[in-house]
Every structure is written in structure tokens, then in C-alpha cells.
mmCIF file of C-alpha atoms in Angstrom:
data_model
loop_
_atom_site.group_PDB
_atom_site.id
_atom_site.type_symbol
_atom_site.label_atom_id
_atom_site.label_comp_id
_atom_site.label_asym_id
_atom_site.label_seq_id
_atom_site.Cartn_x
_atom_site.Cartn_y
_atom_site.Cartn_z
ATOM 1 C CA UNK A 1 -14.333 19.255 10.831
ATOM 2 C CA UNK A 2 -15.539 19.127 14.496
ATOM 3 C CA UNK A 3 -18.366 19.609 13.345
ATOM 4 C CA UNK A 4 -18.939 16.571 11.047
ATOM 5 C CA UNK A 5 -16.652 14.437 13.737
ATOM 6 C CA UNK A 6 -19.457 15.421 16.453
ATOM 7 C CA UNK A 7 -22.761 14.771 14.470
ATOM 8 C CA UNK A 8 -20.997 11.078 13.509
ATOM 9 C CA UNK A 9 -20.586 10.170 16.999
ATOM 10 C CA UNK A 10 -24.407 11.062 17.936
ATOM 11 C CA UNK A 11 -25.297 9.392 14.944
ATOM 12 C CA UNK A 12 -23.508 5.992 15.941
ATOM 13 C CA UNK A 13 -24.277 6.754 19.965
ATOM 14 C CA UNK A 14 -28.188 7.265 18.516
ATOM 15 C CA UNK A 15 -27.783 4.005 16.684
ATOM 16 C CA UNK A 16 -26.397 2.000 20.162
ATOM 17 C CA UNK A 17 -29.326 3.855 21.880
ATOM 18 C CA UNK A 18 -31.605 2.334 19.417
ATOM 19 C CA UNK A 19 -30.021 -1.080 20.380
ATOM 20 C CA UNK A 20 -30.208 -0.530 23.795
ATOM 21 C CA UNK A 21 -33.409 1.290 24.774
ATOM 22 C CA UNK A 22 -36.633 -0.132 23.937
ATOM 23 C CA UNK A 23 -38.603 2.221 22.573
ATOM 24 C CA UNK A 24 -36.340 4.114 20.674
ATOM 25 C CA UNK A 25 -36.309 2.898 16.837
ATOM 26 C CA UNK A 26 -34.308 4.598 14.160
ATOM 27 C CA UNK A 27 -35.036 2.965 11.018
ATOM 28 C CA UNK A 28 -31.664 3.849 8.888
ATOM 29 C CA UNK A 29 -28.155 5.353 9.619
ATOM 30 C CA UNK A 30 -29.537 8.616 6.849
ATOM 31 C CA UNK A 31 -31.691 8.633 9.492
ATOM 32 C CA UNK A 32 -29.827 8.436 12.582
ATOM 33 C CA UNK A 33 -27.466 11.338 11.043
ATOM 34 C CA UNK A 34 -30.675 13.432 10.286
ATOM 35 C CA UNK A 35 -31.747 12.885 13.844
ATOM 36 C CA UNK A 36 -27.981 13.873 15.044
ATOM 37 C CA UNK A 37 -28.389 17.289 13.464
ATOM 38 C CA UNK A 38 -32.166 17.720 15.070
ATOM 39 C CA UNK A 39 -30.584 16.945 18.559
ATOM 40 C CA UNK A 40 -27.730 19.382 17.955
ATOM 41 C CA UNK A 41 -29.791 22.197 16.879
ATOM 42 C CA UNK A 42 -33.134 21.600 19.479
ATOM 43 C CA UNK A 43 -30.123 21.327 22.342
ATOM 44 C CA UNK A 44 -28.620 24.748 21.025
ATOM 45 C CA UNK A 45 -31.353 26.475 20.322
ATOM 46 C CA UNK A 46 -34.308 25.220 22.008
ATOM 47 C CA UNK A 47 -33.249 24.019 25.242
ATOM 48 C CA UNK A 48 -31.644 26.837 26.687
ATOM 49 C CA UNK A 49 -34.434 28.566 26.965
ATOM 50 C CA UNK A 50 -36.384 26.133 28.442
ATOM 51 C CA UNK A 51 -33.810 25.702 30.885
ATOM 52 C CA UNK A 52 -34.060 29.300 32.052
ATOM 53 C CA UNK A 53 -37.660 28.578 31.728
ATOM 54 C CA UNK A 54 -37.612 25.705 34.326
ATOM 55 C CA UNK A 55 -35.100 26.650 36.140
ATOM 56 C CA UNK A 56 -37.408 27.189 39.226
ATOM 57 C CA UNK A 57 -38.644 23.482 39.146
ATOM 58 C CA UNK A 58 -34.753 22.790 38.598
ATOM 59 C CA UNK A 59 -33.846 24.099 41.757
ATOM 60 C CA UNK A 60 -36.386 22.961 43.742
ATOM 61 C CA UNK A 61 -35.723 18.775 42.478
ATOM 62 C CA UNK A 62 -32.281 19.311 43.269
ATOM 63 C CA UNK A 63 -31.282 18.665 39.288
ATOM 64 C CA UNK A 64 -33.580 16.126 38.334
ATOM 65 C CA UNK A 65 -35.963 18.115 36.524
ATOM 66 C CA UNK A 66 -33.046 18.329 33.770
ATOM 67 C CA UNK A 67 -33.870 14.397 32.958
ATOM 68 C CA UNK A 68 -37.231 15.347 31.669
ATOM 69 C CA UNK A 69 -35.913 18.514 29.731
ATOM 70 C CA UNK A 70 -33.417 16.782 28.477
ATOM 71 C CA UNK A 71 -36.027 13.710 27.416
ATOM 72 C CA UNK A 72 -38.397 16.507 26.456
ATOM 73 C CA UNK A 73 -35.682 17.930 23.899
ATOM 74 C CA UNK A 74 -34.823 14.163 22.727
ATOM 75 C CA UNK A 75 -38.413 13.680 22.142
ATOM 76 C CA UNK A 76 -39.175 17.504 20.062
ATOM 77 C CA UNK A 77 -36.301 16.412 18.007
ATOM 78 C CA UNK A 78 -37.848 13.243 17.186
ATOM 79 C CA UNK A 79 -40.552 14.729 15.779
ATOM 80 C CA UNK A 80 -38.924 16.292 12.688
ATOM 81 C CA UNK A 81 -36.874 13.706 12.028
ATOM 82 C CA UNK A 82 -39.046 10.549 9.391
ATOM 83 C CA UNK A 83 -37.429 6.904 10.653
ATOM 84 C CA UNK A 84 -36.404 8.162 14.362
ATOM 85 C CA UNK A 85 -38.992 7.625 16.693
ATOM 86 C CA UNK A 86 -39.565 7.321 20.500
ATOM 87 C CA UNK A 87 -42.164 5.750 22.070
ATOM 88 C CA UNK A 88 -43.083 5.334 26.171
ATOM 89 C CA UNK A 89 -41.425 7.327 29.097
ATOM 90 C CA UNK A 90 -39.023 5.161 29.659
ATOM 91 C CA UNK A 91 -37.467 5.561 26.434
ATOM 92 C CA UNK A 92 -38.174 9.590 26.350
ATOM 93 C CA UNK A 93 -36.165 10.025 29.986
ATOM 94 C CA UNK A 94 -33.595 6.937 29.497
ATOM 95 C CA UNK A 95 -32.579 8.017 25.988
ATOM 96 C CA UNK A 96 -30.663 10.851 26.568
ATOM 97 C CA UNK A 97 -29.104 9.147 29.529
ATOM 98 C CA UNK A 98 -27.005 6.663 27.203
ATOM 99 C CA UNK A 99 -26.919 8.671 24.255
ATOM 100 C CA UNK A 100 -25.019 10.952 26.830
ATOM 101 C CA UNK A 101 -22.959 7.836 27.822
ATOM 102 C CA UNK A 102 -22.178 6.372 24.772
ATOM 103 C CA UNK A 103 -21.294 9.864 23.143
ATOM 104 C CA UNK A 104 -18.416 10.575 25.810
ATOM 105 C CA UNK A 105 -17.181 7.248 25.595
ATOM 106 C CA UNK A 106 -16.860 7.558 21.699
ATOM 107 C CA UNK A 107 -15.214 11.484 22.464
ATOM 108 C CA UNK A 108 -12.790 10.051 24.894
ATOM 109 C CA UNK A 109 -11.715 6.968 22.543
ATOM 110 C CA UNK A 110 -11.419 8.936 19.651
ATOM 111 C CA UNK A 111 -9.308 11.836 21.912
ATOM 112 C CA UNK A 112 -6.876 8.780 22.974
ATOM 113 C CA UNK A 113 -6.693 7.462 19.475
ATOM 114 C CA UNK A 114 -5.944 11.348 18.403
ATOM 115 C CA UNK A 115 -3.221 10.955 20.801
ATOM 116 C CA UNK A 116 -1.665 7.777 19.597
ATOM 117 C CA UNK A 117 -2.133 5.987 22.977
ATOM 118 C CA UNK A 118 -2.909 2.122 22.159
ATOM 119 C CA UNK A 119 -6.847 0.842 22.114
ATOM 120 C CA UNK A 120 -6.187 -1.634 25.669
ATOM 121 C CA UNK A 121 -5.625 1.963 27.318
ATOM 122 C CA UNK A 122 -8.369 3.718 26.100
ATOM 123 C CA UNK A 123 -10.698 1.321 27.890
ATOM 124 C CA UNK A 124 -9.082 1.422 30.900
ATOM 125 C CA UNK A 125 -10.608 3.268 33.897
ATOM 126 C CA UNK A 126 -7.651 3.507 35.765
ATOM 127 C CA UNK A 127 -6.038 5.797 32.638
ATOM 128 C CA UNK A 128 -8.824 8.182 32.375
ATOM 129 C CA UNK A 129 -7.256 10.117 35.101
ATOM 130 C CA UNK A 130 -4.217 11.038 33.157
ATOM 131 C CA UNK A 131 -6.032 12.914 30.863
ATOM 132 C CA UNK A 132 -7.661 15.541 33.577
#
């Protein structure tokens, strides 16, 4: 079930992404849940080990290497997926970035709905703190 829950909310954070970033297209929602499997499976299987890989360069940008892994992994996923495309470095390296963003703000609504708090608190800042 977590699962399923997990690939939807890529799939709809892929679809805002699409909105958002220009150069990012994703032609249907099959699509977009196609391309939320691809992620999941280049970020588990694939990127690890280009993280140990490039873990030199990591160290030595203080972190920001991971922004181009992480847009290189967005990008190899992107490839086997027909109707989700990226186009431009701008979209490969600002991609992830708001996927990222818009997938934890999905998790965290859907963890205060899960908890029966009302939707006016699960948009406010101020609340996130009870939760830690």
C-alpha cells in the first residue's frame, strides 16, 4: 500500500513539475505514473552507486554536486519513459528540486489528513513543528 500511495504522489508532484518547470513535458497522467516508477527504481538502484562514485567531487563542492546527480538520475529516467521528457539544464537540475518539494508537501498533507487534523492546519508553518 505504501507503495502505490508513494508512486501516486510522484506521479501528481511530476505532473505540478510539468506545470511549473519549463522544459519538463509529460504528455499523460499513464505517463506521469510510468515515469514515477522509472524515478523510483533509477533512485534505488542506479543512484547509489553513482553517489559512491562521485562522492569525491561531492565533498569537494560542499554538497552541490548532488544537484546534478540528482538531475542526472531525473534525466536517465526520462529516457525510458515515452510522453516524459526533459529538455535544457535548467529543467534537468531544477526538476528534481520541486519534484522534491512538492512530494514532501503532498507526504506531510496526506500524514496530517492520516491523522485527522483539519486541512487550515496542514498548511500552516507554524504546526509543522508539532509533528517533529
Amino acid at each position: 500500500m505504501g507503495f502505490l500511495l508513494t508512486t501516486l504522489m510522484t506521479a501528481l508532484s511530476l505532473l505540478v513539475v510539468d506545470l511549473v518547470v519549463p522544459g519538463v513535458t509529460i504528455a499523460t497522467f499513464p505517463a506521469a505514473l510510468l515515469a514515477a516508477v522509472s524515478i523510483g527504481l533509477v533512485n534505488g538502484l542506479i543512484r547509489p552507486i553513482l553517489f559512491i562514485l562521485t562522492l569525491p567531487i561531492n565533498i569537494l563542492t560542499l554538497g552541490l554536486f548532488s544537484l546534478l546527480l540528482n538531475g542526472f538520475c531525473f534525466w536517465l529516467a526520462s529516457l525510458v519513459v515515452p510522453g516524459f521528457a526533459i529538455h535544457g539544464l535548467l529543467a534537468t537540475v531544477l526538476g528534481p528540486v520541486v519534484l522534491s518539494l512538492v512530494s514532501t508537501i503532498l507526504s506531510q498533507y496526506i500524514a496530517r489528513r492520516s491523522m485527522g487534523q483539519p486541512l487550515a492546519e496542514a498548511y500552516n508553518p507554524a504546526s509543522l513543528d508539532a509533528v517533529k
